[in-house]
Coordinates of C-alpha atoms in Angstrom, one line a residue:
Chain A
E180 CA 0.0 0.0 0.0
A181 CA 1.4 3.4 -1.0
G182 CA 1.9 5.9 1.8
V183 CA 1.2 9.6 2.0
A184 CA 3.1 11.4 -0.7
Q185 CA 4.3 15.0 -0.4
S186 CA 6.2 17.3 -2.7
P187 CA 8.5 19.1 -2.9
R188 CA 10.7 17.6 -0.1
Y189 CA 12.7 20.8 0.3
K190 CA 12.0 24.4 -0.5
I191 CA 14.0 27.6 0.1
I192 CA 12.4 31.0 -0.5
E193 CA 12.9 34.6 0.4
K194 CA 10.5 36.3 2.8
R195 CA 7.4 37.8 1.2
Q196 CA 7.5 35.2 -1.5
S197 CA 4.7 32.6 -1.9
V198 CA 5.0 28.8 -1.8
A199 CA 2.7 25.8 -2.2
F200 CA 3.0 22.3 -1.0
W201 CA 1.2 19.3 -2.4
C202 CA -0.1 16.1 -0.6
N203 CA -1.6 12.9 -1.9
P204 CA -3.1 10.9 0.9
I205 CA -3.4 7.1 1.2
S206 CA -6.1 5.8 -1.1
G207 CA -9.5 5.6 0.6
H208 CA -8.6 7.9 3.5
A209 CA -11.3 10.4 4.0
T210 CA -9.5 12.6 6.5
L211 CA -6.5 14.7 5.6
Y212 CA -4.4 16.9 8.0
W213 CA -1.7 19.5 7.6
Y214 CA 0.7 20.0 10.4
Q215 CA 3.5 22.5 11.0
Q216 CA 6.6 21.2 12.9
I217 CA 9.0 23.9 14.0
L218 CA 12.5 22.7 14.9
G219 CA 12.6 21.3 18.5
Q220 CA 8.8 21.1 18.8
G221 CA 6.1 18.5 18.1
P222 CA 3.8 18.8 15.1
K223 CA 1.0 21.3 15.4
L224 CA -2.3 20.9 13.5
L225 CA -3.0 23.6 11.0
I226 CA -6.1 22.3 9.2
Q227 CA -8.1 19.1 9.0
F228 CA -10.3 18.1 6.1
Q229 CA -13.0 15.4 6.0
N230 CA -13.4 14.6 2.4
N231 CA -13.4 18.1 0.8
G232 CA -14.8 19.9 3.8
V233 CA -12.9 21.7 6.5
V234 CA -13.4 20.2 10.0
D235 CA -10.9 22.3 12.0
D236 CA -8.8 25.3 10.9
S237 CA -8.7 27.1 14.2
Q238 CA -4.8 27.2 14.2
L239 CA -4.4 28.2 10.6
P240 CA -3.0 31.8 10.2
K241 CA -5.6 32.7 7.7
D242 CA -4.1 36.0 6.7
R243 CA -1.3 34.2 5.0
F244 CA -2.0 30.5 4.9
S245 CA -4.7 28.8 2.8
A246 CA -5.5 25.2 2.0
E247 CA -7.8 23.3 -0.3
R248 CA -8.7 19.7 -0.9
L249 CA -10.5 19.6 -4.3
K250 CA -12.5 16.4 -5.0
G251 CA -11.7 15.1 -1.6
V252 CA -8.4 13.6 -2.5
D253 CA -5.2 15.6 -3.1
S254 CA -4.6 18.8 -1.1
T255 CA -2.4 21.9 -1.4
L256 CA -1.2 24.2 1.3
K257 CA -0.2 27.7 0.3
I258 CA 1.7 30.4 2.2
Q259 CA 1.5 34.0 0.8
P260 CA 3.5 36.0 1.8
A261 CA 6.0 33.9 3.7
K262 CA 7.7 35.2 6.9
L263 CA 10.9 34.1 8.5
E264 CA 9.0 32.3 11.3
D265 CA 7.3 30.0 8.7
S266 CA 10.5 28.0 8.4
A267 CA 9.5 24.6 9.5
V268 CA 8.6 21.1 8.2
Y269 CA 5.1 20.8 6.9
L270 CA 3.7 17.4 7.4
C271 CA 0.6 16.0 5.7
A272 CA -1.2 13.1 7.3
S273 CA -4.3 11.0 6.4
S274 CA -6.6 8.7 8.2
L275 CA -9.7 6.5 7.4
G276 CA -11.9 9.1 9.0
N277 CA -13.9 6.9 11.3
S278 CA -15.2 8.6 14.4
G279 CA -13.4 6.3 16.8
Y280 CA -10.3 7.2 18.7
T281 CA -8.4 4.4 17.0
D282 CA -8.5 6.4 13.7
T283 CA -4.7 6.3 13.2
Q284 CA -3.0 9.1 11.3
Y285 CA -0.4 8.2 8.8
F286 CA 2.2 10.8 8.0
G287 CA 4.0 11.7 4.8
P288 CA 7.8 12.6 4.8
G289 CA 7.1 16.3 5.0
T290 CA 8.3 19.4 3.2
R291 CA 11.2 21.3 4.8
L292 CA 10.7 25.0 4.2
T293 CA 13.4 27.5 4.8
V294 CA 12.5 31.2 4.5
L295 CA 15.5 33.6 4.2
Chain B
D107 CA 0.5 26.4 26.9
Q108 CA 2.1 23.0 26.5
Q109 CA -0.6 20.4 27.2
V110 CA 1.7 17.5 26.5
K111 CA 5.2 17.7 27.8
Q112 CA 8.2 15.5 27.2
N113 CA 10.8 16.9 29.6
S114 CA 13.8 14.9 28.4
P115 CA 15.0 16.1 25.0
S116 CA 17.4 13.1 24.7
L117 CA 18.1 9.7 26.2
S118 CA 21.0 7.3 25.6
V119 CA 20.9 3.6 26.5
Q120 CA 23.0 0.6 25.9
E121 CA 21.8 -2.1 23.4
G122 CA 19.9 -4.8 25.2
R123 CA 18.9 -2.6 28.2
I124 CA 15.5 -1.0 28.9
S125 CA 14.6 2.4 27.4
I126 CA 12.0 4.4 29.3
L127 CA 10.5 7.5 27.7
N128 CA 8.3 9.8 29.8
C129 CA 5.4 12.1 29.0
D130 CA 3.1 14.3 31.1
Y131 CA -0.1 16.0 30.2
T132 CA -2.3 18.6 31.7
N133 CA -5.6 18.5 29.9
S134 CA -8.0 16.2 31.9
M135 CA -10.1 15.8 28.7
F136 CA -7.4 13.7 27.0
D137 CA -8.5 10.0 27.1
Y138 CA -6.4 8.5 24.3
F139 CA -2.7 8.5 24.1
L140 CA -0.3 7.5 21.3
W141 CA 3.4 7.2 20.7
Y142 CA 5.0 8.0 17.3
K143 CA 8.5 7.3 16.2
K144 CA 10.3 9.5 13.7
Y145 CA 13.5 8.8 11.8
P146 CA 15.4 11.7 10.1
A147 CA 13.9 12.9 6.8
E148 CA 10.8 10.7 7.4
G149 CA 7.3 11.5 8.8
P150 CA 6.3 10.2 12.2
T151 CA 5.0 6.6 12.2
F152 CA 2.5 5.3 14.7
L153 CA 4.0 2.9 17.3
I154 CA 1.5 2.1 20.1
S155 CA -1.5 3.6 21.8
I156 CA -3.5 3.3 25.0
S157 CA -7.0 4.3 26.0
S158 CA -7.7 5.8 29.4
I159 CA -9.8 2.8 30.4
K160 CA -6.5 0.8 30.5
D161 CA -3.3 1.3 32.5
K162 CA -1.0 -0.8 30.3
N163 CA -0.8 -1.9 26.6
E164 CA 1.9 -4.2 25.3
D165 CA 3.0 -4.8 21.7
G166 CA 6.2 -6.9 21.4
R167 CA 9.1 -5.1 22.8
F168 CA 7.0 -1.9 23.4
T169 CA 4.8 -1.3 26.4
V170 CA 3.0 1.9 27.3
F171 CA 1.9 2.6 30.9
L172 CA -0.7 5.2 31.8
N173 CA -1.1 6.7 35.3
K174 CA -4.2 8.9 35.0
S175 CA -4.1 10.2 38.5
A176 CA -0.6 11.6 37.9
K177 CA -1.4 12.5 34.3
H178 CA 1.7 10.6 33.2
L179 CA 2.5 8.0 30.6
S180 CA 5.7 6.2 29.7
L181 CA 7.0 4.0 26.9
H182 CA 9.2 1.1 27.7
I183 CA 11.3 -0.6 25.1
V184 CA 12.8 -3.9 26.1
P185 CA 15.3 -4.9 24.9
S186 CA 16.5 -1.8 23.2
Q187 CA 18.1 -2.2 19.7
P188 CA 20.2 0.3 17.7
G189 CA 17.4 0.5 15.1
D190 CA 15.2 2.0 17.8
S191 CA 17.3 5.1 17.7
A192 CA 14.9 7.8 16.6
V193 CA 12.8 10.7 18.0
Y194 CA 9.8 9.6 20.0
F195 CA 6.7 11.8 20.2
C196 CA 4.0 11.4 22.8
A197 CA 0.5 12.6 21.6
A198 CA -2.9 12.8 23.2
R199 CA -6.5 13.5 22.2
G200 CA -9.9 13.6 23.7
S201 CA -13.4 14.8 22.8
G202 CA -14.8 18.2 22.2
S203 CA -12.2 21.0 22.3
A204 CA -9.5 18.3 22.9
R205 CA -10.3 16.3 19.8
Q206 CA -7.1 17.5 18.0
L207 CA -4.0 15.3 18.3
T208 CA -1.7 17.3 20.5
F209 CA 2.0 16.3 20.4
G210 CA 4.8 16.7 22.9
S211 CA 8.2 18.1 21.7
G212 CA 9.8 14.7 21.4
T213 CA 12.7 12.7 22.9
Q214 CA 15.7 11.7 20.9
L215 CA 16.6 8.1 21.8
T216 CA 20.0 6.8 21.0
V217 CA 20.7 3.1 21.5
L218 CA 24.5 2.5 21.7
P219 CA 25.8 -0.8 20.4

């Protein structure tokens, strides 16, 4: 079974530029998550989709971050304009989407963003 | 406000000995706890979990213990192997406002041959 795919794996941009990340979840997984992991910290949820609807985006900085999941499969996360403090690894995860607590999240390899 | 805390950034143990990784939480609404393992340049992978109705869950060399009164959980790895060297994240979730998966900051485990 193929895992969660993410691209690009690395990205270096200047502040105030824009950047986009792509995620392809595990086939059949209804729920998709985007996390931000700053160096030395654990992953922090940015946004959660159930199919193509947003379930939770309470921690997404909406003035500069946006995300979409068209057709309930692939997803893109965009930052515009980027700030120095956005330097982090952006992780995508997916899960089956059942309502139980055993709904295990499977993570992709992440995209490491460096903002100069 | 760190609701899940891993106070040891790093831990070194000898191969064959026991590794004990600790995690504390503050949110009493958490009732499901997980451990993830992360190798460099890879995403976290699920390792083991425990529900608050239990105080122990075992899977091969890995055992998680939960002490609800102390709001503390630990991961025991016995025996430790060099391939276990990785960053281990503790995570927790609950219902309502605690339904998000909340992660600790991780502990780097190094198993020395």
